[in-house]
mmCIF file of C-alpha atoms in Angstrom:
data_model
loop_
_atom_site.group_PDB
_atom_site.id
_atom_site.type_symbol
_atom_site.label_atom_id
_atom_site.label_comp_id
_atom_site.label_asym_id
_atom_site.label_seq_id
_atom_site.Cartn_x
_atom_site.Cartn_y
_atom_site.Cartn_z
ATOM 1 C CA ASP A 1 145.096 -245.516 -129.365
ATOM 2 C CA LEU A 2 143.564 -242.023 -129.250
ATOM 3 C CA LEU A 3 145.386 -240.996 -132.441
ATOM 4 C CA SER A 4 144.152 -244.064 -134.293
ATOM 5 C CA GLN A 5 140.600 -243.302 -133.112
ATOM 6 C CA ILE A 6 140.895 -239.726 -134.376
ATOM 7 C CA ARG A 7 142.417 -240.785 -137.686
ATOM 8 C CA SER A 8 139.601 -243.264 -138.288
ATOM 9 C CA CYS A 9 136.837 -240.847 -137.191
ATOM 10 C CA ARG A 10 133.876 -240.434 -139.533
ATOM 11 C CA ILE A 11 131.570 -238.285 -137.346
ATOM 12 C CA CYS A 12 131.197 -235.612 -140.004
ATOM 13 C CA ALA A 13 130.862 -238.020 -142.966
ATOM 14 C CA PRO A 14 127.128 -237.400 -143.535
ATOM 15 C CA ARG A 15 127.734 -233.636 -143.787
ATOM 16 C CA LEU A 16 130.834 -233.601 -146.020
ATOM 17 C CA PRO A 17 130.941 -233.686 -149.818
ATOM 18 C CA HIS A 18 133.929 -236.056 -149.609
ATOM 19 C CA THR A 19 135.251 -238.902 -147.459
ATOM 20 C CA PRO A 20 136.646 -237.613 -144.135
ATOM 21 C CA ARG A 21 140.422 -237.671 -143.780
ATOM 22 C CA PRO A 22 141.484 -236.463 -140.328
ATOM 23 C CA VAL A 23 144.928 -234.883 -140.473
ATOM 24 C CA LEU A 24 147.033 -234.055 -137.418
ATOM 25 C CA HIS A 25 150.672 -234.348 -136.437
ATOM 26 C CA VAL A 26 151.383 -234.731 -132.711
ATOM 27 C CA SER A 27 153.777 -236.397 -130.303
ATOM 28 C CA PRO A 28 154.376 -236.279 -126.548
ATOM 29 C CA THR A 29 157.811 -234.679 -127.058
ATOM 30 C CA ALA A 30 156.752 -231.572 -129.019
ATOM 31 C CA LYS A 31 157.205 -228.257 -127.214
ATOM 32 C CA LEU A 32 155.498 -226.129 -129.825
ATOM 33 C CA CYS A 33 151.983 -226.572 -131.201
ATOM 34 C CA ILE A 34 150.355 -224.979 -134.228
ATOM 35 C CA VAL A 35 146.573 -224.693 -134.150
ATOM 36 C CA SER A 36 144.683 -223.465 -137.186
ATOM 37 C CA GLN A 37 141.095 -223.632 -138.423
ATOM 38 C CA ALA A 38 140.909 -226.887 -140.402
ATOM 39 C CA PRO A 39 142.791 -228.574 -143.231
ATOM 40 C CA GLY A 40 142.326 -227.200 -146.743
ATOM 41 C CA ILE A 41 141.769 -229.264 -149.855
ATOM 42 C CA ARG A 42 145.497 -229.777 -150.544
ATOM 43 C CA VAL A 43 146.022 -231.035 -146.996
ATOM 44 C CA HIS A 44 143.022 -233.323 -147.462
ATOM 45 C CA GLU A 45 144.567 -234.699 -150.652
ATOM 46 C CA THR A 46 148.136 -235.119 -149.328
ATOM 47 C CA GLY A 47 147.643 -235.763 -145.603
ATOM 48 C CA LEU A 48 150.304 -233.149 -144.808
ATOM 49 C CA SER A 49 149.277 -230.019 -142.866
ATOM 50 C CA PHE A 50 150.129 -226.631 -144.379
ATOM 51 C CA ASN A 51 151.323 -228.327 -147.566
ATOM 52 C CA ASP A 52 150.649 -225.236 -149.672
ATOM 53 C CA ALA A 53 151.608 -221.584 -150.131
ATOM 54 C CA SER A 54 150.103 -220.763 -146.711
ATOM 55 C CA GLY A 55 152.504 -223.273 -145.180
ATOM 56 C CA ASP A 56 155.425 -221.693 -147.023
ATOM 57 C CA ARG A 57 154.480 -218.311 -145.570
ATOM 58 C CA LEU A 58 153.961 -219.745 -142.063
ATOM 59 C CA ARG A 59 157.366 -221.486 -142.168
ATOM 60 C CA ASP A 60 158.913 -218.187 -143.272
ATOM 61 C CA TRP A 61 157.206 -216.385 -140.375
ATOM 62 C CA MET A 62 158.608 -219.009 -138.002
ATOM 63 C CA GLY A 63 162.080 -218.940 -139.574
ATOM 64 C CA ILE A 64 162.239 -222.720 -140.145
ATOM 65 C CA ASP A 65 162.487 -225.142 -143.054
ATOM 66 C CA ARG A 66 160.035 -227.876 -144.127
ATOM 67 C CA ALA A 67 161.985 -230.693 -142.465
ATOM 68 C CA THR A 68 161.898 -228.932 -139.091
ATOM 69 C CA PHE A 69 158.248 -227.937 -139.520
ATOM 70 C CA TYR A 70 157.173 -231.538 -140.133
ATOM 71 C CA ASP A 71 159.275 -233.060 -137.338
ATOM 72 C CA GLU A 72 156.426 -234.238 -135.070
ATOM 73 C CA SER A 73 158.838 -234.857 -132.220
ATOM 74 C CA ARG A 74 159.412 -231.086 -132.072
ATOM 75 C CA ILE A 75 156.305 -229.429 -133.535
ATOM 76 C CA ALA A 76 152.698 -230.561 -133.157
ATOM 77 C CA ILE A 77 150.031 -229.489 -135.645
ATOM 78 C CA ALA A 78 146.416 -229.942 -134.546
ATOM 79 C CA ALA A 79 143.709 -227.808 -136.159
ATOM 80 C CA ILE A 80 140.391 -227.062 -134.459
ATOM 81 C CA ALA A 81 138.824 -229.674 -136.759
ATOM 82 C CA PHE A 82 140.878 -232.403 -138.388
ATOM 83 C CA CYS A 83 139.047 -232.793 -141.722
ATOM 84 C CA PHE A 84 138.620 -230.454 -144.668
ATOM 85 C CA PRO A 85 135.100 -229.026 -144.152
ATOM 86 C CA GLY A 86 134.380 -228.273 -147.826
ATOM 87 C CA TYR A 87 133.543 -225.003 -149.576
ATOM 88 C CA ASN A 88 130.743 -222.479 -149.240
ATOM 89 C CA ALA A 89 128.810 -221.098 -152.234
ATOM 90 C CA GLN A 90 131.509 -218.455 -152.813
ATOM 91 C CA GLY A 91 134.259 -221.082 -152.980
ATOM 92 C CA HIS A 92 135.793 -220.295 -149.587
ATOM 93 C CA ASP A 93 136.634 -222.961 -147.011
ATOM 94 C CA LEU A 94 133.800 -223.567 -144.577
ATOM 95 C CA PRO A 95 134.484 -223.080 -140.846
ATOM 96 C CA PRO A 96 135.735 -226.074 -138.860
ATOM 97 C CA ARG A 97 133.098 -228.712 -138.083
ATOM 98 C CA LYS A 98 131.944 -228.231 -134.484
ATOM 99 C CA GLU A 99 131.309 -231.923 -133.868
ATOM 100 C CA CYS A 100 134.983 -232.658 -134.493
ATOM 101 C CA ALA A 101 136.213 -230.239 -131.857
ATOM 102 C CA ALA A 102 133.517 -231.390 -129.428
ATOM 103 C CA ALA A 103 134.477 -235.041 -129.851
ATOM 104 C CA TRP A 104 138.259 -234.818 -129.860
ATOM 105 C CA ARG A 105 139.832 -231.535 -128.791
ATOM 106 C CA ALA A 106 139.646 -231.827 -124.996
ATOM 107 C CA ARG A 107 140.646 -235.501 -125.069
ATOM 108 C CA LEU A 108 143.597 -234.856 -127.363
ATOM 109 C CA PHE A 109 144.961 -231.906 -125.411
ATOM 110 C CA ALA A 110 144.488 -233.768 -122.109
ATOM 111 C CA ALA A 111 146.637 -236.595 -123.499
ATOM 112 C CA LEU A 112 149.388 -234.314 -124.820
ATOM 113 C CA PRO A 113 151.937 -232.458 -122.730
ATOM 114 C CA GLU A 114 151.307 -228.797 -122.005
ATOM 115 C CA PHE A 115 153.039 -227.023 -124.852
ATOM 116 C CA LYS A 116 155.433 -224.224 -123.991
ATOM 117 C CA THR A 117 154.019 -222.195 -126.869
ATOM 118 C CA THR A 118 150.968 -222.620 -129.073
ATOM 119 C CA LEU A 119 150.621 -220.629 -132.292
ATOM 120 C CA LEU A 120 146.966 -219.684 -132.762
ATOM 121 C CA VAL A 121 146.520 -219.274 -136.506
ATOM 122 C CA GLY A 122 143.279 -217.427 -137.245
ATOM 123 C CA SER A 123 140.197 -216.458 -135.278
ATOM 124 C CA HIS A 124 138.783 -219.981 -134.749
ATOM 125 C CA ALA A 125 141.998 -221.128 -133.046
ATOM 126 C CA GLN A 126 142.155 -217.938 -131.013
ATOM 127 C CA ALA A 127 138.536 -218.239 -129.864
ATOM 128 C CA TRP A 128 138.975 -221.869 -128.787
ATOM 129 C CA HIS A 129 142.251 -221.515 -126.881
ATOM 130 C CA LEU A 130 141.811 -218.012 -125.476
ATOM 131 C CA ARG A 131 138.164 -218.651 -124.426
ATOM 132 C CA GLY A 132 136.743 -215.265 -123.555
ATOM 133 C CA ARG A 133 140.110 -213.504 -123.560
ATOM 134 C CA THR A 134 140.177 -212.510 -127.223
ATOM 135 C CA LYS A 135 139.864 -208.878 -128.173
ATOM 136 C CA GLU A 136 137.147 -207.418 -130.411
ATOM 137 C CA GLY A 137 138.314 -209.269 -133.536
ATOM 138 C CA MET A 138 141.243 -211.182 -134.993
ATOM 139 C CA HIS A 139 143.152 -207.975 -135.785
ATOM 140 C CA ASP A 140 142.906 -206.722 -132.199
ATOM 141 C CA THR A 141 143.768 -210.132 -130.755
ATOM 142 C CA VAL A 142 146.888 -210.405 -132.920
ATOM 143 C CA ARG A 143 147.783 -206.778 -132.156
ATOM 144 C CA ALA A 144 147.630 -207.638 -128.422
ATOM 145 C CA TRP A 145 149.947 -210.663 -128.850
ATOM 146 C CA ARG A 146 152.102 -209.542 -125.907
ATOM 147 C CA ASP A 147 149.104 -210.145 -123.594
ATOM 148 C CA TYR A 148 149.205 -213.854 -124.478
ATOM 149 C CA ALA A 149 152.881 -214.589 -125.113
ATOM 150 C CA PRO A 150 154.847 -216.724 -124.572
ATOM 151 C CA ARG A 151 152.176 -219.381 -123.898
ATOM 152 C CA TYR A 152 150.087 -218.365 -126.908
ATOM 153 C CA ILE A 153 151.005 -216.378 -129.988
ATOM 154 C CA PRO A 154 147.966 -215.308 -132.030
ATOM 155 C CA LEU A 155 148.595 -214.981 -135.768
ATOM 156 C CA PRO A 156 146.488 -214.162 -138.799
ATOM 157 C CA HIS A 157 146.089 -216.998 -141.264
ATOM 158 C CA PRO A 158 149.101 -217.018 -143.627
ATOM 159 C CA SER A 159 146.791 -217.248 -146.656
ATOM 160 C CA TRP A 160 147.361 -215.010 -149.690
ATOM 161 C CA ARG A 161 143.923 -213.583 -148.857
ATOM 162 C CA ASN A 162 145.537 -211.818 -145.891
ATOM 163 C CA SER A 163 148.267 -210.103 -147.960
ATOM 164 C CA GLY A 164 146.359 -206.804 -147.804
ATOM 165 C CA TRP A 165 146.067 -207.085 -144.015
ATOM 166 C CA LEU A 166 149.808 -207.714 -143.748
ATOM 167 C CA LYS A 167 150.584 -204.619 -145.858
ATOM 168 C CA LYS A 168 148.261 -202.441 -143.741
ATOM 169 C CA ASN A 169 149.836 -203.690 -140.501
ATOM 170 C CA PRO A 170 153.626 -203.306 -140.766
ATOM 171 C CA TRP A 171 153.944 -203.772 -136.986
ATOM 172 C CA PHE A 172 153.267 -207.478 -137.573
ATOM 173 C CA ALA A 173 156.544 -207.957 -139.495
ATOM 174 C CA GLU A 174 158.445 -205.412 -137.407
ATOM 175 C CA GLU A 175 157.398 -206.516 -133.904
ATOM 176 C CA LEU A 176 155.651 -209.877 -133.809
ATOM 177 C CA LEU A 177 157.647 -211.863 -136.384
ATOM 178 C CA PRO A 178 161.069 -211.214 -134.803
ATOM 179 C CA TYR A 179 159.656 -212.352 -131.444
ATOM 180 C CA LEU A 180 158.051 -215.408 -133.059
ATOM 181 C CA ARG A 181 161.321 -216.434 -134.727
ATOM 182 C CA ARG A 182 163.302 -216.036 -131.506
ATOM 183 C CA ARG A 183 160.722 -218.029 -129.553
ATOM 184 C CA VAL A 184 160.628 -220.844 -132.118
ATOM 185 C CA ARG A 185 164.443 -220.965 -132.298
ATOM 186 C CA ARG A 186 164.655 -221.141 -128.500
ATOM 187 C CA LEU A 187 162.041 -223.902 -128.170
ATOM 188 C CA LEU A 188 163.603 -226.009 -130.909
ATOM 189 C CA SER A 189 167.068 -225.716 -129.365
ATOM 190 C CA GLU A 190 165.978 -226.960 -125.906
#
């Protein structure tokens, strides 16, 4: 019932340049949850989270294939806001709509099991789930991933826009990604 309410939500309709299309993938059996900012335009069009190059990179980081990634019985995907928020004047995605999180986030997470691990993709996800425990910025929060693991694993967004950040921070691939892959493999084998 809650999922059908979320999927039919139109709270943000007056403030969007398009019809709302809430996208989330959850089940009571998932042990791993992925939380990001909000769906992008391709997700809005297809109804499938991370259905783009960012998703390819995230799946690579996790060491899993598409079929495993989209198996809701094993992996939940629930962004901070469930609809594509539109673009700003520079053509970048707007931040997640606050009214969405206010209306649904607490209710959804109260209805779901406590996940063994939640991947916090980007600063909006980190701010929401780590409430007051983030570091100075996204870089420092991700760098301090050991402070939050295994319950939470903060990650940068896997967007191509972060390719420069990834090159400047080789520790991410050397230290965090091997841990992430082991943790995902362990959770999915339980």
